[in-house]
Coordinates of C-alpha atoms and ligand atoms in Angstrom, one line a residue:
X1 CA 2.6 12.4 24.3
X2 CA 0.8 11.8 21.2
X3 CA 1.8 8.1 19.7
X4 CA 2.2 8.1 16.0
X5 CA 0.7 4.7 15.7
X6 CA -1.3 3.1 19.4
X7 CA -1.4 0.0 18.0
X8 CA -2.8 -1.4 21.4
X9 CA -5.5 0.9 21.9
X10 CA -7.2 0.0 18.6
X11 CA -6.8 -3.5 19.0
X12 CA -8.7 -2.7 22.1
X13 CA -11.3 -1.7 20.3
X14 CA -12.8 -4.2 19.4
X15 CA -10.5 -6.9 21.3
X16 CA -13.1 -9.3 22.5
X17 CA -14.4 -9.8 19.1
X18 CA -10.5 -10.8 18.0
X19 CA -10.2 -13.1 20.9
X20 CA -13.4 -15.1 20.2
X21 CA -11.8 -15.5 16.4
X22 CA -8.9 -16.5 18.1
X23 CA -10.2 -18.5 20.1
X24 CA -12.9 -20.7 17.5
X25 CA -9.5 -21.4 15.1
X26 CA -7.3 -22.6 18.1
X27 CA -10.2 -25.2 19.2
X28 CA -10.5 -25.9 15.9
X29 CA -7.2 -27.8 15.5
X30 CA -6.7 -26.8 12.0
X31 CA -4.3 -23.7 11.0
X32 CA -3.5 -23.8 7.6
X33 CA -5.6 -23.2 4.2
X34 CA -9.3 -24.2 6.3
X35 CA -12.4 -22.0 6.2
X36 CA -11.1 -19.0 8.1
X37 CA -9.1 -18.2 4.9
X38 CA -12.3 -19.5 2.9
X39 CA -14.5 -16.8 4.3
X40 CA -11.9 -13.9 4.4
X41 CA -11.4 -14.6 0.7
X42 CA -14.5 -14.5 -0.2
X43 CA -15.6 -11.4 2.1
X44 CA -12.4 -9.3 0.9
X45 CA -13.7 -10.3 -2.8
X46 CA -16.7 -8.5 -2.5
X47 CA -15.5 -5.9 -0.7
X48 CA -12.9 -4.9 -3.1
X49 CA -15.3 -5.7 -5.9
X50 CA -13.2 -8.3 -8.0
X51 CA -14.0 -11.9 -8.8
X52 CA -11.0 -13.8 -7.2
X53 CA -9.2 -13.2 -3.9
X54 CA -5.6 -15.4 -3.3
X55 CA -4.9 -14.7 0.8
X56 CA -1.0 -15.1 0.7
X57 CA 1.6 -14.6 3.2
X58 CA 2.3 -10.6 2.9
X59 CA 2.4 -7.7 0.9
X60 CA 5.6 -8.4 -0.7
X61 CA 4.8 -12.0 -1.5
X62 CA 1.3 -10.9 -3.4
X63 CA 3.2 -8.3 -5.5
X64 CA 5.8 -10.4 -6.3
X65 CA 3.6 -14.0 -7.1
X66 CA 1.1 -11.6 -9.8
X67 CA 4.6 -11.0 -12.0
X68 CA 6.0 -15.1 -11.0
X69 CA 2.2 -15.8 -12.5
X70 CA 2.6 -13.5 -15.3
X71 CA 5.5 -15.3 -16.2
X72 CA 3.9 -18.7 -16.1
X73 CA 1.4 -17.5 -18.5
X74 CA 3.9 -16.3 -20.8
X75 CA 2.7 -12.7 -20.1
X76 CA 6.0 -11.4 -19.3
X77 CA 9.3 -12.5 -19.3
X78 CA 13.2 -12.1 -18.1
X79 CA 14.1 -8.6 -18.6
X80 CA 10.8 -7.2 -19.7
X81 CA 9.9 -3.6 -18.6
X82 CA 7.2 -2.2 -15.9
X83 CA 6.8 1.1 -14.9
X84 CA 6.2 2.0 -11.3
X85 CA 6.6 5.3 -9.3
X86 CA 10.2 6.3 -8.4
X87 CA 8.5 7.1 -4.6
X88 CA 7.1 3.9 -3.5
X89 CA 8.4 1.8 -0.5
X90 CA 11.0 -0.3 -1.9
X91 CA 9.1 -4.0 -2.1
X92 CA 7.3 -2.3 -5.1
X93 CA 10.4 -2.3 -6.5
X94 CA 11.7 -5.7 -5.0
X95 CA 9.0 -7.4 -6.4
X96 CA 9.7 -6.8 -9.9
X97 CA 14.1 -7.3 -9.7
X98 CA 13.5 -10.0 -7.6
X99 CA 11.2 -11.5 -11.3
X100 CA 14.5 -10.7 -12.8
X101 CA 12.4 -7.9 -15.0
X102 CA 13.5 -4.3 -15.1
X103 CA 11.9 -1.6 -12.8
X104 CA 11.7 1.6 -14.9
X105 CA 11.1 4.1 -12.3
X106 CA 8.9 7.3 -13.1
X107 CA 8.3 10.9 -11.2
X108 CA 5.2 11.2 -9.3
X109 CA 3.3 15.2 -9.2
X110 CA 4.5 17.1 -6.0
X111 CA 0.6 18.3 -5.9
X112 CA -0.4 14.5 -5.8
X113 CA 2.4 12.4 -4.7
X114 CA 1.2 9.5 -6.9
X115 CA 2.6 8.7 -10.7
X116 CA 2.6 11.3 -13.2
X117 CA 0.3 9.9 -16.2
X118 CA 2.1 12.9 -17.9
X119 CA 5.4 11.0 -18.0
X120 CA 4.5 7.4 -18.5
X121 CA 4.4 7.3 -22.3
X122 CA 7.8 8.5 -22.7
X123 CA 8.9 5.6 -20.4
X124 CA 7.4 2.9 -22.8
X125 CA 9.8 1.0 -24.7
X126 CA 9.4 -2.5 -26.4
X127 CA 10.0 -4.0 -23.6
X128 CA 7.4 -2.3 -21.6
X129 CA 4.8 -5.4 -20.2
X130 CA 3.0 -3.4 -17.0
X131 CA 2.4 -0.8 -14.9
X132 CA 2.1 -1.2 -11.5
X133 CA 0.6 1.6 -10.0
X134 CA 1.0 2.8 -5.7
X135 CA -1.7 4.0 -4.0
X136 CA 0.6 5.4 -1.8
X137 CA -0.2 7.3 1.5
X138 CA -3.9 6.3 0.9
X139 CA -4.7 8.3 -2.2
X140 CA -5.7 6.5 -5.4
X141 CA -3.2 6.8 -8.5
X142 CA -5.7 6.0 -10.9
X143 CA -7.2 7.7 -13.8
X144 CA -8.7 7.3 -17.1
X145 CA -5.1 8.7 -18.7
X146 CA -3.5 5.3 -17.0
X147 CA -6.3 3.1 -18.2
X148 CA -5.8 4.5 -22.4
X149 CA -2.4 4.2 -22.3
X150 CA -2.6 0.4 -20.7
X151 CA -5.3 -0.4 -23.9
X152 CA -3.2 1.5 -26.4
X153 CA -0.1 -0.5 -25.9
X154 CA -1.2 -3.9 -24.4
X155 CA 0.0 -3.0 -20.8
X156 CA -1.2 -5.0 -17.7
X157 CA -2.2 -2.6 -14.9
X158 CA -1.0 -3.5 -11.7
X159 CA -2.3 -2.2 -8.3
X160 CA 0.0 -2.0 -5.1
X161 CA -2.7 -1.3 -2.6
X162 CA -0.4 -1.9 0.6
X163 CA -1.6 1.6 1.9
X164 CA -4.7 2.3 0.3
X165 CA -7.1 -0.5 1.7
X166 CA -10.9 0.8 1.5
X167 CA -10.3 3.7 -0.9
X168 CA -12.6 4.0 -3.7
X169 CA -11.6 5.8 -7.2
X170 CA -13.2 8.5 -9.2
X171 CA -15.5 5.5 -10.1
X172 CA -16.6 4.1 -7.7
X173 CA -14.9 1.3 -7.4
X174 CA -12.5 0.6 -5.0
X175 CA -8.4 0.1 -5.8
X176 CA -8.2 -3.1 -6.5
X177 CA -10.6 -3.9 -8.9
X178 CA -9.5 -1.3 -11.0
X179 CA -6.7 -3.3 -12.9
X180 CA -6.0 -6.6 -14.1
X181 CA -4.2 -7.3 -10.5
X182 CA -3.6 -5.7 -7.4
X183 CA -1.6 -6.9 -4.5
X184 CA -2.4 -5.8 -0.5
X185 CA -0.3 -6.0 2.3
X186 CA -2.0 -6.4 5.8
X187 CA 0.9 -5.4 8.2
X188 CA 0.1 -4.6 11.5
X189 CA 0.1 -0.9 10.7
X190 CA -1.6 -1.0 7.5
X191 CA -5.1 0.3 7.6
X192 CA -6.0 -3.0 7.7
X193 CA -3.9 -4.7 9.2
X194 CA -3.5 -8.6 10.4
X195 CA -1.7 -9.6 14.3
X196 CA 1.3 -10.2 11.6
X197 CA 2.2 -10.4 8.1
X198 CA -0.1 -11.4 5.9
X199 CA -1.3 -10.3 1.8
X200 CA -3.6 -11.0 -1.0
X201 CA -4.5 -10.5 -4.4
X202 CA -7.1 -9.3 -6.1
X203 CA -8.4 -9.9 -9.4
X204 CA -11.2 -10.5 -11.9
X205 CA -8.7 -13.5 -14.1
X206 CA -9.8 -16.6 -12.8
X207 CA -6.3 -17.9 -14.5
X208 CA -4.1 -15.8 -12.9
X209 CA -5.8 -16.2 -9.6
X210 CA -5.4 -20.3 -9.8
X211 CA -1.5 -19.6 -11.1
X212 CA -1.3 -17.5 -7.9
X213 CA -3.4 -20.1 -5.6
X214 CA -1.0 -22.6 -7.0
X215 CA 2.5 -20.6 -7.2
X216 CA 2.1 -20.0 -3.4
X217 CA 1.6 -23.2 -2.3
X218 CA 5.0 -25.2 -3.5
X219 CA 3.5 -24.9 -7.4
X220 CA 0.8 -27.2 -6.4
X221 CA -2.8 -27.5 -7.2
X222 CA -3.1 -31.6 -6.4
X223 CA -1.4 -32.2 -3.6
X224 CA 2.3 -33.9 -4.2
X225 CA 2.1 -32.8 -7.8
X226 CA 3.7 -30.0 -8.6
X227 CA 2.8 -27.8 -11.7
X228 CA 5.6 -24.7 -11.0
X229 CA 8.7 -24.0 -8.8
X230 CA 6.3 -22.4 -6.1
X231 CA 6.8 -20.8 -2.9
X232 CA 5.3 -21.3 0.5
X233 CA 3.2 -18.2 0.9
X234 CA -0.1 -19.0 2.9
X235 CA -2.0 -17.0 5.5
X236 CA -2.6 -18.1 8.5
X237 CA -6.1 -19.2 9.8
X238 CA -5.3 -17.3 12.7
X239 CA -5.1 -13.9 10.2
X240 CA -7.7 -15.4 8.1
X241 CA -10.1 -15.0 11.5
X242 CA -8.8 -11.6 12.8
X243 CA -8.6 -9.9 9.2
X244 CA -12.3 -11.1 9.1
X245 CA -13.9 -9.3 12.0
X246 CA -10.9 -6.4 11.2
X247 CA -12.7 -5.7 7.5
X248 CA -16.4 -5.0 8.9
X249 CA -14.9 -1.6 10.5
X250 CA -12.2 -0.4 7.5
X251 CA -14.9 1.9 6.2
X252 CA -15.8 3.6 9.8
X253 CA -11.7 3.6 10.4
X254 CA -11.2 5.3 7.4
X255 CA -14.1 7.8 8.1
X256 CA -12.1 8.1 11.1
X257 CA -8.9 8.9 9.8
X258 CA -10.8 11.5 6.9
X259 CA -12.2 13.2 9.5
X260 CA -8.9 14.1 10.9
X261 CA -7.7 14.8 7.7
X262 CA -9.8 17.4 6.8
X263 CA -9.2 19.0 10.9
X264 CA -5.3 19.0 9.4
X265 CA -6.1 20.7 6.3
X266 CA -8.5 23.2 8.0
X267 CA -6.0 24.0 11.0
X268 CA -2.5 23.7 9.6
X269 CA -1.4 26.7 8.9
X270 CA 2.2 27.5 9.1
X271 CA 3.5 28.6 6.3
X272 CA 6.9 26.6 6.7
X273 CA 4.9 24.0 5.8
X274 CA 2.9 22.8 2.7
X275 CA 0.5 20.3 3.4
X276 CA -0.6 17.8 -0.3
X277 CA -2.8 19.4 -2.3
X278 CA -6.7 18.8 -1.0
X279 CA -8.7 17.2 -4.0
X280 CA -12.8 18.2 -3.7
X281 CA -14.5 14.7 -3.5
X282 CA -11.1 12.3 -3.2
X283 CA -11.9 9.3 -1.5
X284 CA -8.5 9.2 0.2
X285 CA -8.4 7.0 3.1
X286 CA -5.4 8.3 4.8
X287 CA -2.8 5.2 5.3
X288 CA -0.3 8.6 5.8
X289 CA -0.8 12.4 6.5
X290 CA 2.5 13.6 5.1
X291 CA 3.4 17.3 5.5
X292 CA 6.3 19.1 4.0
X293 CA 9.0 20.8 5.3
X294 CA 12.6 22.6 4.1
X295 CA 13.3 22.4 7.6
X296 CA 12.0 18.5 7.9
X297 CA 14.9 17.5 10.4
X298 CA 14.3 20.0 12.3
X299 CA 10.7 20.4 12.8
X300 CA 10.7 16.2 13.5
X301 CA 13.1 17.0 16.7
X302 CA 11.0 20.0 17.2
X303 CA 7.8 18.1 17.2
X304 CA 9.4 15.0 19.1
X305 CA 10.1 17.9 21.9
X306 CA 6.7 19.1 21.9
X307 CA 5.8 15.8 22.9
X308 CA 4.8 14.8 19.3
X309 CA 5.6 11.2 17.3
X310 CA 6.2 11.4 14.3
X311 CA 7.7 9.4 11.0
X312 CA 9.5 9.6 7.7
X313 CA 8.3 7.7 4.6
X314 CA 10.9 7.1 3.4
X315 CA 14.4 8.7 4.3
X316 CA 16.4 7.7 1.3
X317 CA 14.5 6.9 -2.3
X318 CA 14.9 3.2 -3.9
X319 CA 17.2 4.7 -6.6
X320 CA 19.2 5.9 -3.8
X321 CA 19.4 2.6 -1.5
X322 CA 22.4 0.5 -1.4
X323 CA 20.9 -2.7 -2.8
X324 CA 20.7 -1.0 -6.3
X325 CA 23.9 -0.1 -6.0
X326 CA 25.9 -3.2 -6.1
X327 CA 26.3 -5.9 -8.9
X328 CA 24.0 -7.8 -7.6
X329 CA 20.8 -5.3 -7.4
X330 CA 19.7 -5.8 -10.7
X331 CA 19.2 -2.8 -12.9
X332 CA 16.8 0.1 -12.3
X333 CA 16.2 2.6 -15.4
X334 CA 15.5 6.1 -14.6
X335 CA 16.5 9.4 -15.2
X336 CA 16.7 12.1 -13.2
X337 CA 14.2 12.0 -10.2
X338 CA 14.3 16.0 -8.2
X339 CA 10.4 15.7 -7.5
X340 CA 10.8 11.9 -5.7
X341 CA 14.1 12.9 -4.1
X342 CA 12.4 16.6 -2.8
X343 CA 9.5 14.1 -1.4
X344 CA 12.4 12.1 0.0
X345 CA 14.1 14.8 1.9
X346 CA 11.1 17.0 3.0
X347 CA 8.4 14.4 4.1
X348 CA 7.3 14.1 7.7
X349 CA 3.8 11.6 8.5
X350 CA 2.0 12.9 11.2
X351 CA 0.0 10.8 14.1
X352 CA -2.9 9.5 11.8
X353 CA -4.9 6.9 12.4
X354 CA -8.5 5.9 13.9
X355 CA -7.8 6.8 17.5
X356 CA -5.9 9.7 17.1
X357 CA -8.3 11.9 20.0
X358 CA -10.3 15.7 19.2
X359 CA -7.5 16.7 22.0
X360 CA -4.5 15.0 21.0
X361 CA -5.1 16.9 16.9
X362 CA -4.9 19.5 18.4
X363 CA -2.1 19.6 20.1
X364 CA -0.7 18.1 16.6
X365 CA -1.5 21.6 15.4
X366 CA -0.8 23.5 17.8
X367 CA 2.6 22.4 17.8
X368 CA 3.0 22.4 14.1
X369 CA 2.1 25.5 13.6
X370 CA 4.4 27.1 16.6
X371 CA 7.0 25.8 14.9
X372 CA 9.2 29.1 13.5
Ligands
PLP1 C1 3.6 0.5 -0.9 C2 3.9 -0.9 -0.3 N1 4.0 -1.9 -1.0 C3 4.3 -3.1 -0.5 C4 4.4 -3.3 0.8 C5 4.8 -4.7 1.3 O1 3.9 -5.3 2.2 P1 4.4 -6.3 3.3 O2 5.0 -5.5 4.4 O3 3.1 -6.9 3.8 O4 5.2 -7.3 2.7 C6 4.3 -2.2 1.7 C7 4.5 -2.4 3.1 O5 4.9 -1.7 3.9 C8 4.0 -1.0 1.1 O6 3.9 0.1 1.9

């Protein structure tokens, strides 16, 4: 059996280091907004290569607070556009309704799988404020295109890094320091991922980062005064510790994870299935290896036989889910969408991750490739 995900085998790896975090924040008596969230700030700052880090609660919570700060600045306002992929998870998407501003979804490339910088000028309207851009499946969505058009019309460019943590762009620097925001989810399965949920954001604007610090702490930045109708969105000390000691392996993890990429690409070779187009000198960091299939049911049950785990991202698009569909979903703008619903419908992640053995990628590719 090859696991898609062992979550328990790379905790392992370095599992005494975690419990010795653990361990310093429970005798320390004090769990909430301390040093532990001091020092993972600060190291995730420099790491990401951005001025200000705000730890939050999750991934969700960190996209959503950089629009609620937006707001509060007088940035952006009810209704006001932003364009964002048509194939991201859906709290890309949340994030913004949920602001009561309008998500105006666009196609990504089939050869990429991130936004097409093609389409995005077409989607502009008056009422365009933002892009927010996914780096989704690991790969970076940004380019000097994106970056023009943001100047040309006053845009603020927005990074969802949920899946894309360590990844560097054509410049060097890493996503999240390539916008004005960018918001990063450390779920368990993310390739950095916390022993829960927890999120940040990144960002060079010292204002929006104190609007943020503020917004997710009840609106406060004196305690029992209350600037803005906040939230409670803090991370734990606890996640603070174990995020800490997580971040000095991301880059050997996502060596990891490269290095079985580039097995996949090199041994893959049915011709049932198309694999995402291999870019000379990417710095993809793999969150995802999705393969593509006509047959996509089938070859998952097939797989799943051969003893193989495997997982869909997603099933069914945002446009397509049921919470757009009733009154109450807010309103999404799009036309129509064949590349994100072919994604949709032929997508299948295969085991990827940093302890994925020589052995066990190969019987990945044996199997895929046997498939008829
Ligand atoms: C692209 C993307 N954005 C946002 C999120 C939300 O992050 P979280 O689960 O930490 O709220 C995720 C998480 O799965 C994601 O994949």
């Amino acid at each position: 059996m090859v696991k898609f995900y062992d979550l328990q085998k790379i905790t392992a790896m370095h599992g005494a280091e975690y419990k010795r975090a653990v361990e310093r924040v429970i005798d320390s008596g004090w769990f909430l907004q301390g040093e532990e969230n001091k020092r993972f700030e600060k190291h995730y700052a420099e790491y990401i290569g951005t001025k200000n880090c705000v730890a939050v609660a999750n991934g969700l919570d960190a996209l959503k607070l950089i629009i609620r700060a937006y707001k509060e600045m007088g940035v952006m306002s009810d209704g006001d556009e932003i364009i964002v992929p048509a194939n991201t998870y859906i709290a890309t998407i949340i994030a913004i309704s949920d602001n009561n501003l309008v998500p105006v979804l666009v196609e990504p490339t089939w050869e990429h799988l991130e936004i097409d910088t093609d389409r995005i000028e077409e989607a502009i309207t008056p009422r365009t404020k933002g892009i927010m851009i996914v780096h989704l499946y690991g790969r970076n969505a940004y380019n000097e295109k994106l970056k023009a058009i943001c100047e040309k019309y006053h845009l603020k460019l927005m990074e969802d890094c949920a899946q894309a943590q360590g990844c560097r762009a054509y410049s060097q620097k890493r996503v999240g320091a390539l916008g004005d925001a960018a918001a990063h989810s450390f779920y368990p399965g993310k390739n950095l991922g916390a022993f829960g949920d927890a999120g940040a954001v990144t960002t060079d604007d010292d204002e929006l980062a104190s609007v943020i610090r503020a917004l997710a702490n009840y609106g406060s930045q004196k305690k029992y005064v209350f600037k803005y109708i906040g939230m409670n969105s803090r991370m734990s000390e606890l996640d603070a510790a174990v995020l800490d000691v997580k971040l000095k392996y991301l880059d050997e993890d996502n060596r990891k994870r490269q290095k079985l990429a580039a097995y996949y690409y090199d041994h893959i070779s049915n011709p049932l299935i198309t694999l995402p187009k291999r870019i000379p000198d990417e710095n993809n960091v793999y969150h995802q290896f999705p393969i593509f299939c006509e047959r996509r049911d089938e070859l998952q049950e097939y797989l799943k036989q051969q003893g193989i785990q495997t997982l869909i991202h997603y099933p069914i698009p945002p446009h397509k889910q049921e919470c757009y569909r009733k009154p109450t979903g807010g309103r999404l703008v799009y036309s129509a969408l064949p590349i994100t619903e072919r994604i949709h419908e032929q997508e299948l992640s295969i085991p990827m991750n940093q302890v994925v053995t020589e052995e066990e990628a190969k019987a990945v590719v044996e199997a895929i490739n046997s498939f008829k």
